[in-house]
PDB file of C-alpha atoms in Angstrom:
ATOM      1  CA  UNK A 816       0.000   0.000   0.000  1.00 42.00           C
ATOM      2  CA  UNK A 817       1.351   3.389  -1.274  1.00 44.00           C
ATOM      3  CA  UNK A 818       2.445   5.809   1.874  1.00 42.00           C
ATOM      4  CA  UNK A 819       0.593   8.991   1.989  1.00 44.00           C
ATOM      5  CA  UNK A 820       2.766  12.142   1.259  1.00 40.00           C
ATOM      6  CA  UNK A 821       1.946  14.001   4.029  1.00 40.00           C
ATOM      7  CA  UNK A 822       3.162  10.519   5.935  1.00 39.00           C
ATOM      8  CA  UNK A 823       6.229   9.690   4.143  1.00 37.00           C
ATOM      9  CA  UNK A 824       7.568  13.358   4.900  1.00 38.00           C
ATOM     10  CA  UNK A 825       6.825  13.405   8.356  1.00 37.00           C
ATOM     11  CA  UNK A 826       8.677  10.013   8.603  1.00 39.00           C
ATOM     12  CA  UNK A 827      11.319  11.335   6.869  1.00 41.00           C
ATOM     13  CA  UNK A 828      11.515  14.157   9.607  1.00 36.00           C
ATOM     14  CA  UNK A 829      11.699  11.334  12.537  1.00 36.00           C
ATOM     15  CA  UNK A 830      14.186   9.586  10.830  1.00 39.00           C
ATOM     16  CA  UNK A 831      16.416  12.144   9.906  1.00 39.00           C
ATOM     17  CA  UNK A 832      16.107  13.212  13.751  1.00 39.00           C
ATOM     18  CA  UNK A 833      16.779  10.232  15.701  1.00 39.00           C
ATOM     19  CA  UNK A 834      21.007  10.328  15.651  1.00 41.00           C
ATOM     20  CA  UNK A 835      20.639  13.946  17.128  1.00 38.00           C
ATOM     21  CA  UNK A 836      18.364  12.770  19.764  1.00 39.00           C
ATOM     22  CA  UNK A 837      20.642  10.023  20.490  1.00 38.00           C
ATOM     23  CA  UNK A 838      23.650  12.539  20.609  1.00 44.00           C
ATOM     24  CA  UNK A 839      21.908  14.808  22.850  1.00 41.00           C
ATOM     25  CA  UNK A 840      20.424  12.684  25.391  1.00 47.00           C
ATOM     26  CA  UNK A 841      22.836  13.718  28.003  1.00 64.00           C
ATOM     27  CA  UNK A 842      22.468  15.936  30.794  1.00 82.00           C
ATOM     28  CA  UNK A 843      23.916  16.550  34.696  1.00 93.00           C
ATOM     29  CA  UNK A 844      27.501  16.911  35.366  1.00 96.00           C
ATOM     30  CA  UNK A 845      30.916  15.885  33.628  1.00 97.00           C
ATOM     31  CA  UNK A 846      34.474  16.258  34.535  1.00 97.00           C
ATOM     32  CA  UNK A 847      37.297  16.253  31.875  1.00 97.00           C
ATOM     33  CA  UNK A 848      40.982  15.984  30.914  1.00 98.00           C
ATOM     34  CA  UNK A 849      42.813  18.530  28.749  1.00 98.00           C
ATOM     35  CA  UNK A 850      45.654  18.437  26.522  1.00 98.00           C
ATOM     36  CA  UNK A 851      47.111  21.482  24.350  1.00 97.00           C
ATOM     37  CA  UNK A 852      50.001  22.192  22.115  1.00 97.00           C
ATOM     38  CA  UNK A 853      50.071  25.664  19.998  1.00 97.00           C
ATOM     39  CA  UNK A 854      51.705  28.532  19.635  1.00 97.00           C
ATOM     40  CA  UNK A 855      51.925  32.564  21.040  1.00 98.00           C
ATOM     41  CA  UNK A 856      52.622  35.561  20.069  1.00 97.00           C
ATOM     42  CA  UNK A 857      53.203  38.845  21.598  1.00 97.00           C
ATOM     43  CA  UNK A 858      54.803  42.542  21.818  1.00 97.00           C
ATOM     44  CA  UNK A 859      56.554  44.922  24.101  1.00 97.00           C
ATOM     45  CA  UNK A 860      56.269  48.927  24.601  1.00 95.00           C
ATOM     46  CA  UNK A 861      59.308  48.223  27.255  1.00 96.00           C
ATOM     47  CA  UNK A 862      61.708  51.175  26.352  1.00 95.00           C
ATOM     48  CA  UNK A 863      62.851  51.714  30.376  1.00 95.00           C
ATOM     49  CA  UNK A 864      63.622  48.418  31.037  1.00 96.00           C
ATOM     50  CA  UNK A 865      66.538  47.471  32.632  1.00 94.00           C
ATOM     51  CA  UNK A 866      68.897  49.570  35.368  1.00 90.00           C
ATOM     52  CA  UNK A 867      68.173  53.234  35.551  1.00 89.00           C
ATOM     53  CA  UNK A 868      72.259  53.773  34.872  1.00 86.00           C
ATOM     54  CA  UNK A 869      71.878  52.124  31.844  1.00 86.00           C
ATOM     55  CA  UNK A 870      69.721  54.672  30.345  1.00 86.00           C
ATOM     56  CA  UNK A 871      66.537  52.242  29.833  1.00 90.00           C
ATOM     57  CA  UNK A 872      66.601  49.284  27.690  1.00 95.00           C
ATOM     58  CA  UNK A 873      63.956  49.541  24.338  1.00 97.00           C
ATOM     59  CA  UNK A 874      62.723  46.006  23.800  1.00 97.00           C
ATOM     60  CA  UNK A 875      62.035  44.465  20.385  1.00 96.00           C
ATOM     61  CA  UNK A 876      62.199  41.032  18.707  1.00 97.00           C
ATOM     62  CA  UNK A 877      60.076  39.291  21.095  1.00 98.00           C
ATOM     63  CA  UNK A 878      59.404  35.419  20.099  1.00 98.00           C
ATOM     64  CA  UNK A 879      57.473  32.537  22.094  1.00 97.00           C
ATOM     65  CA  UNK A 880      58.432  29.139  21.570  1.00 97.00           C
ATOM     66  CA  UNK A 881      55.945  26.052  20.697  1.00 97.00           C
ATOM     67  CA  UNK A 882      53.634  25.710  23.854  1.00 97.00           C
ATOM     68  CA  UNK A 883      51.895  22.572  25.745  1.00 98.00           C
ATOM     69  CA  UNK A 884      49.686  22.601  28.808  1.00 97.00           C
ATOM     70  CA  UNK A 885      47.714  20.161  30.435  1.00 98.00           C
ATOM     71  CA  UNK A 886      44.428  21.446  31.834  1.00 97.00           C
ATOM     72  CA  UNK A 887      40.772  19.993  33.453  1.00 98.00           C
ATOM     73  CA  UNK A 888      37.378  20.888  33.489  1.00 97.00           C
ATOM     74  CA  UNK A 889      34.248  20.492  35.778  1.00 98.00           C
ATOM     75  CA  UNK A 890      30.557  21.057  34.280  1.00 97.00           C
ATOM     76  CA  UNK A 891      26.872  20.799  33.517  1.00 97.00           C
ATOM     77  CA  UNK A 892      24.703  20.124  30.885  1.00 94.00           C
ATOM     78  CA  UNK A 893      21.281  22.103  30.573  1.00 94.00           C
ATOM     79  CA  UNK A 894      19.185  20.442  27.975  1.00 89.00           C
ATOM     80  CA  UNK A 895      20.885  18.603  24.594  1.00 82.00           C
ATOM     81  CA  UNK A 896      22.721  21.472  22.873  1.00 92.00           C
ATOM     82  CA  UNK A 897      24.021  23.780  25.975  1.00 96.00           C
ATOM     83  CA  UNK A 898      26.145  23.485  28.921  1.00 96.00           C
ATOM     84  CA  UNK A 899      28.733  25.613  30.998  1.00 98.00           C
ATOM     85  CA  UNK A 900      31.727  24.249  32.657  1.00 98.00           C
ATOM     86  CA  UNK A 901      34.829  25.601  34.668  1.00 98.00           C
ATOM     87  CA  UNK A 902      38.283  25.272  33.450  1.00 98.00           C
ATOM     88  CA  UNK A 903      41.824  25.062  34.178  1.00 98.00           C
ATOM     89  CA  UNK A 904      44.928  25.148  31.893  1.00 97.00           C
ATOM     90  CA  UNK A 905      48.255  25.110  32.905  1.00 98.00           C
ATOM     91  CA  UNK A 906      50.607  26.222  29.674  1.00 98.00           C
ATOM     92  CA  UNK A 907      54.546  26.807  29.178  1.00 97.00           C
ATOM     93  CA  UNK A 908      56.758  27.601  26.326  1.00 97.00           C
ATOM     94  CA  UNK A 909      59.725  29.308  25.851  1.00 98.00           C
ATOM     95  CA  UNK A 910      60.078  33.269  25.245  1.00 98.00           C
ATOM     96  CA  UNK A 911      63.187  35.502  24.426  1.00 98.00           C
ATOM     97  CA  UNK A 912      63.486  39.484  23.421  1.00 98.00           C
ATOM     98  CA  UNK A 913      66.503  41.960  22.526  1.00 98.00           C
ATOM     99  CA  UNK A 914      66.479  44.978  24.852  1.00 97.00           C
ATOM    100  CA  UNK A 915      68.766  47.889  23.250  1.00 96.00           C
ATOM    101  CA  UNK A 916      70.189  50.458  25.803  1.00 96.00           C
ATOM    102  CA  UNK A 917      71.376  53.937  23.297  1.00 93.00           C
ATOM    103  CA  UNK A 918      72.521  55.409  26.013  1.00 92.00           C
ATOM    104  CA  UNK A 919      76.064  53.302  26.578  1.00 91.00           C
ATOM    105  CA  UNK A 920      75.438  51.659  23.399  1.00 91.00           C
ATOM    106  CA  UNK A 921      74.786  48.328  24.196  1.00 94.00           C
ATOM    107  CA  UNK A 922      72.522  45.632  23.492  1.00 96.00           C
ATOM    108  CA  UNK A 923      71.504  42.325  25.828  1.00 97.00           C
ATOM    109  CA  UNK A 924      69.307  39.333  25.111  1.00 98.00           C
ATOM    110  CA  UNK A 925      66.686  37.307  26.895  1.00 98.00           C
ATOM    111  CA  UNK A 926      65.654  34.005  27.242  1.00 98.00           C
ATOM    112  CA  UNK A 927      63.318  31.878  29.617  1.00 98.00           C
ATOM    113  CA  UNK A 928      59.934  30.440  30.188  1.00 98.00           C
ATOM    114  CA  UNK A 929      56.515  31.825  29.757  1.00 98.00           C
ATOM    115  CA  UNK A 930      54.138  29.701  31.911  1.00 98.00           C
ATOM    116  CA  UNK A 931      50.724  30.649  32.570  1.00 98.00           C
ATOM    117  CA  UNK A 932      47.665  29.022  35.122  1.00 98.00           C
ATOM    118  CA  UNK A 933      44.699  30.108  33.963  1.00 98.00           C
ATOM    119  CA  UNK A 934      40.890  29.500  35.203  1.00 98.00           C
ATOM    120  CA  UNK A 935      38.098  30.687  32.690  1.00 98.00           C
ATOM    121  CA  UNK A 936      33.935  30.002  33.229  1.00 98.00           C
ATOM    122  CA  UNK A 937      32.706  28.492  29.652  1.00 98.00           C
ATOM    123  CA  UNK A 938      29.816  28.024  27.956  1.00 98.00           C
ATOM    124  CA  UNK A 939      29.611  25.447  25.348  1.00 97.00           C
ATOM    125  CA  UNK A 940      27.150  24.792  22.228  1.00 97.00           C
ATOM    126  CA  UNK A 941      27.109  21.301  20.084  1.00 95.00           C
ATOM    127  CA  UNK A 942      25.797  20.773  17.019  1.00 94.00           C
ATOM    128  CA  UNK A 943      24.577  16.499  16.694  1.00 94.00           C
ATOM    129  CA  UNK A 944      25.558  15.232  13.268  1.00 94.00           C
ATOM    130  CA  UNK A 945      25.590  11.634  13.912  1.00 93.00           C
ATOM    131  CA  UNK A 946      24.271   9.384  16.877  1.00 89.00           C
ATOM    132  CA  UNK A 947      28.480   9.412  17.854  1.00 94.00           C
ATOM    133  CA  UNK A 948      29.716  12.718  16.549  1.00 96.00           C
ATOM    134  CA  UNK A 949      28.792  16.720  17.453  1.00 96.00           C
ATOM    135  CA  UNK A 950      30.537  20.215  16.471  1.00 97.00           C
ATOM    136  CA  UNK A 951      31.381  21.895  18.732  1.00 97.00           C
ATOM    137  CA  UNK A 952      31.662  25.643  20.161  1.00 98.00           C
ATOM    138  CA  UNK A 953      33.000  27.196  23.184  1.00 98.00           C
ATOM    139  CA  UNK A 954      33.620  30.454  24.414  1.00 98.00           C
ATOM    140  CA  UNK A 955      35.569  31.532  27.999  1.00 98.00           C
ATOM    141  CA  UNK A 956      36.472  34.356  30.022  1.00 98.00           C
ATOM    142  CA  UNK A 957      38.459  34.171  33.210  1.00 98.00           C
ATOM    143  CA  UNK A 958      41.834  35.124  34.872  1.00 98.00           C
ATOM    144  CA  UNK A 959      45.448  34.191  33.940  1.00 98.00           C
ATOM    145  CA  UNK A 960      48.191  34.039  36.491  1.00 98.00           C
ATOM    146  CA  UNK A 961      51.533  34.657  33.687  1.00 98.00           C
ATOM    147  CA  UNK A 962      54.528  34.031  34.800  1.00 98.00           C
ATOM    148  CA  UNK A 963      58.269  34.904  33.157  1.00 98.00           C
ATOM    149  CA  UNK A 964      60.272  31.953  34.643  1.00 98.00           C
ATOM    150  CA  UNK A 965      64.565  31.518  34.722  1.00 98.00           C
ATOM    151  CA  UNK A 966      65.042  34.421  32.286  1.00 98.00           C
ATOM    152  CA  UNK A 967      68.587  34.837  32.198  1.00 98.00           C
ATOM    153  CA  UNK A 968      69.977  38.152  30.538  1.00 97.00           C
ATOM    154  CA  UNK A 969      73.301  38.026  27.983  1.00 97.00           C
ATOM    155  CA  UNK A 970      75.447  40.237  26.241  1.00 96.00           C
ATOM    156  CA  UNK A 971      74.201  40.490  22.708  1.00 95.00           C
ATOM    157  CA  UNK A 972      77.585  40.585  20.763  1.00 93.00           C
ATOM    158  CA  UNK A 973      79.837  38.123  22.883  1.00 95.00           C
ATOM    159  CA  UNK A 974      76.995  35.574  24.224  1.00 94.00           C
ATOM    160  CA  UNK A 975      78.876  36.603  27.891  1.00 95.00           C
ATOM    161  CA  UNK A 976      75.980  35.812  30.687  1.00 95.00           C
ATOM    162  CA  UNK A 977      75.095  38.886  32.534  1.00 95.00           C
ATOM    163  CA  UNK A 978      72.549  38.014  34.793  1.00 96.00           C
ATOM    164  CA  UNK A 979      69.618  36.030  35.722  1.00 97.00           C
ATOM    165  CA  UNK A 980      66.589  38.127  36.388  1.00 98.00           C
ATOM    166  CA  UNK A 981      63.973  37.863  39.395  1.00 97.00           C
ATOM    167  CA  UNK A 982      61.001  35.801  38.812  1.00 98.00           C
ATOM    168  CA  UNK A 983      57.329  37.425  38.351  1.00 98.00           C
ATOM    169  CA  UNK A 984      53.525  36.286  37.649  1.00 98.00           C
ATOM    170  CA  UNK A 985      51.067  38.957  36.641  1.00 95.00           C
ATOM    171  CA  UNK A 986      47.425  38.319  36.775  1.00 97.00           C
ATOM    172  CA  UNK A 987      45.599  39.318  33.660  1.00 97.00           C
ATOM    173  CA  UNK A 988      42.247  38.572  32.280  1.00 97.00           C
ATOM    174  CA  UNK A 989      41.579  35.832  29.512  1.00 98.00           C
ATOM    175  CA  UNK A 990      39.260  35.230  26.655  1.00 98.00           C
ATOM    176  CA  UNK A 991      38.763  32.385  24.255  1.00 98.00           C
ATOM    177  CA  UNK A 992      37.233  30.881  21.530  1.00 98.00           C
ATOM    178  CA  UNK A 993      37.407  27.209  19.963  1.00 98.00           C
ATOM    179  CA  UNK A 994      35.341  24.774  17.716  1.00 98.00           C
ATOM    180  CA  UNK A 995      36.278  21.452  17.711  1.00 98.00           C
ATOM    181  CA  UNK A 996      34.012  17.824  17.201  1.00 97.00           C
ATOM    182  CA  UNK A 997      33.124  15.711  19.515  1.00 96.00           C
ATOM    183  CA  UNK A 998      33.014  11.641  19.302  1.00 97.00           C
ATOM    184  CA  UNK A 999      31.121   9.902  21.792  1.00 95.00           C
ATOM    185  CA  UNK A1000      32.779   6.584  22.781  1.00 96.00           C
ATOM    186  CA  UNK A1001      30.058   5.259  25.165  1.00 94.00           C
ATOM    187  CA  UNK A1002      26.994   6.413  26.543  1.00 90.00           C
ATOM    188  CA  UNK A1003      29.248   7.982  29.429  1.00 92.00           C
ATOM    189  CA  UNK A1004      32.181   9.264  27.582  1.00 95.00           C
ATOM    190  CA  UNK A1005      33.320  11.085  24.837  1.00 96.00           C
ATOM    191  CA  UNK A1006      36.680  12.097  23.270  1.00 97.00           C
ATOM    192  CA  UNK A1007      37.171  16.029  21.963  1.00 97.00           C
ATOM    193  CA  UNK A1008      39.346  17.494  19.424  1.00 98.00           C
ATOM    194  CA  UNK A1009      39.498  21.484  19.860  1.00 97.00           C
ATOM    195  CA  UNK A1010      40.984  24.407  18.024  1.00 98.00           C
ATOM    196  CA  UNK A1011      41.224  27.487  20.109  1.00 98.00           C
ATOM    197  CA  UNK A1012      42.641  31.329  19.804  1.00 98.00           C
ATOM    198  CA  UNK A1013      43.094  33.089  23.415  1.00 98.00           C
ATOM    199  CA  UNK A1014      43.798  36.619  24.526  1.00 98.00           C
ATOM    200  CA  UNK A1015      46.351  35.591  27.601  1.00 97.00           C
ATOM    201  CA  UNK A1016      47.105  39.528  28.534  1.00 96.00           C
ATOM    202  CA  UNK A1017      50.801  40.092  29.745  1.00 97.00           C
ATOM    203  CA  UNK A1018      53.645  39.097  31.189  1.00 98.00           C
ATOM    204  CA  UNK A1019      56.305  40.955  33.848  1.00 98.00           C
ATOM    205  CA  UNK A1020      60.070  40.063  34.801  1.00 98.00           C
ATOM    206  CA  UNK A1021      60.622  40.863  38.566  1.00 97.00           C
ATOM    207  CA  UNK A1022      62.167  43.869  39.561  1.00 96.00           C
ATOM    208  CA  UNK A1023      65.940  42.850  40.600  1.00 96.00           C
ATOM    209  CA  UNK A1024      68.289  40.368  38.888  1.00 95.00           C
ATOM    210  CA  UNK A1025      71.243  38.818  40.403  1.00 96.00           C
ATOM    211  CA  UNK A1026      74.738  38.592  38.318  1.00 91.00           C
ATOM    212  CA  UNK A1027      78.120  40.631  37.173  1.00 78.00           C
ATOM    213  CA  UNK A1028      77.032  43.767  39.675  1.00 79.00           C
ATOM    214  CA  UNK A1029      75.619  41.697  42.422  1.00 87.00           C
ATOM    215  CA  UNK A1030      71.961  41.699  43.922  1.00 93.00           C
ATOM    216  CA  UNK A1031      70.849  45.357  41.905  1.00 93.00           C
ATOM    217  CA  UNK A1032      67.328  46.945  41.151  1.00 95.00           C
ATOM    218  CA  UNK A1033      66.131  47.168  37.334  1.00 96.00           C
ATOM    219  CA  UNK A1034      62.726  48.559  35.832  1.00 97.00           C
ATOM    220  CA  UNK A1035      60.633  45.404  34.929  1.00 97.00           C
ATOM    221  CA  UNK A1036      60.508  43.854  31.059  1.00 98.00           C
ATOM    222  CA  UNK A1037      57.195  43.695  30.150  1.00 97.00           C
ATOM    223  CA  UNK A1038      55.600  41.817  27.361  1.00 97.00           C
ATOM    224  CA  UNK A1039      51.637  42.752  26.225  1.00 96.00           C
ATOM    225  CA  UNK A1040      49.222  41.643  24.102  1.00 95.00           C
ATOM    226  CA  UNK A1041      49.556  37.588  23.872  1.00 98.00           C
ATOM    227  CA  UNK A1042      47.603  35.748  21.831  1.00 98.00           C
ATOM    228  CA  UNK A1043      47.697  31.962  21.891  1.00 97.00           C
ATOM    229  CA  UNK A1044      46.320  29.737  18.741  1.00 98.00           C
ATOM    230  CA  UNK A1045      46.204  26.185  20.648  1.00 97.00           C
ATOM    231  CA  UNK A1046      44.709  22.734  19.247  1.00 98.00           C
ATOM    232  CA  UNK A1047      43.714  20.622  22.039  1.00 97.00           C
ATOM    233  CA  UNK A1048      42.592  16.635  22.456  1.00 98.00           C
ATOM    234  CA  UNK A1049      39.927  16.210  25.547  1.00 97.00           C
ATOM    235  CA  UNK A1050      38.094  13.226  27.521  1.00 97.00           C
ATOM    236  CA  UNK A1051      35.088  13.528  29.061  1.00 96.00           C
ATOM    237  CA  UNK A1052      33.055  11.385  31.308  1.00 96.00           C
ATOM    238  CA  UNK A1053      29.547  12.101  32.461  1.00 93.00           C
ATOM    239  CA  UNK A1054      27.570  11.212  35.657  1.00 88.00           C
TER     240      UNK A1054
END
């Protein structure tokens, strides 16, 4: 017997809905593992770095190393599409910068770590394509605690160490975005793939450093503005 039109198209509907109502049956809390690797970016306006007798050093060339972090999450999901979740990320790379002093015609360099701890609120939307597999997107704001790490300071034309300079962590606020799939593994668990870009704010040396002159005072380094592009894996479990 022939199916009505009005029937077949309404079937077709059901049908064609069923693997996102078997995506999206989920809801309550999940926790989560993080993993990132990526890369940063960033400038200075230093140009009074350094010690006062030195005139103030002008930085320029800054450049970040690859980064990695590992990081967790805590949550809730609302209904089949939305849910909101807390966040930490703990990510390190290296970082150097040139600092030019005119005034007794010198120039040093600067290398160390860049590590930053940083806890965002989320919110997160998903897209079912397939009983197993969602898109993705999330969206965070939070704090970042940044952190220059063992920079030690050189002499730009012989390589001669100068001095290592005092440790610092500035807090500074964070944003991200990120898309990314999901792929549900059981009914409890799912593994993520993410792409993310993040505004991580700025980064401060101390205010000493310790070398050729002894224990002496400086005017901190400063580096603004860093972005990071990360792509992180994920595993999720819900209860």
């Amino acid at each position: 017997m022939a199916m009505h039109p009005s029937s077949l198209i309404l079937a077709s509907i059901f049908a064609a809905a069923l693997p996102a109502t078997a995506f999206a049956g989920e809801q309550g809390f999940f926790v989560g593992l993080d993993a990132v690797g990526g890369a940063a970016v960033g400038s200075s306006g230093t140009t009074n770095g350094g010690a006062p007798f030195a005139g103030g050093g002008i930085v320029n060339n800054v450049k970040f190393g690859e980064t990695a972090g590992i990081g967790g999450h805590i949550g809730y999901r609302f209904d089949p599409a939305m849910s909101v979740f807390i966040s930490y990320q703990h990510i390190r790379g290296d970082v150097s910068w040139d600092a030019n002093f005119p005034m007794v015609g010198a120039a040093s360099g600067f290398s160390g770590s860049a590590i930053s701890n940083a806890v965002m609120g989320n919110a997160a939307y998903e897209f079912p394509l397939s009983e197993t597999i969602a898109l993705r997107a999330t969206a965070g704001l939070g704090l970042t605690f940044n952190t220059l790490s063992g920079i030690t300071e050189t002499d730009k034309a012989t390589g001669i160490f100068l001095d290592d300079v005092a440790d610092h962590t500035n807090v500074s606020p964070i944003a991200q975005i990120g898309a990314g799939i999901r792929y549900k593994i059981t009914p409890n668990a799912a593994l993520g793939l993410d792409a993310s870009l993040a505004y991580a704010g700025g980064f401060e040396t101390g205010n000493t450093r310790v070398g050729n002159l002894g224990v002496t005072d400086i005017n901190p380094y400063r580096i603004d503005n860093v972005w990071r592009a990360n792509l992180g894996a994920s595993i999720r479990v819900a209860f």
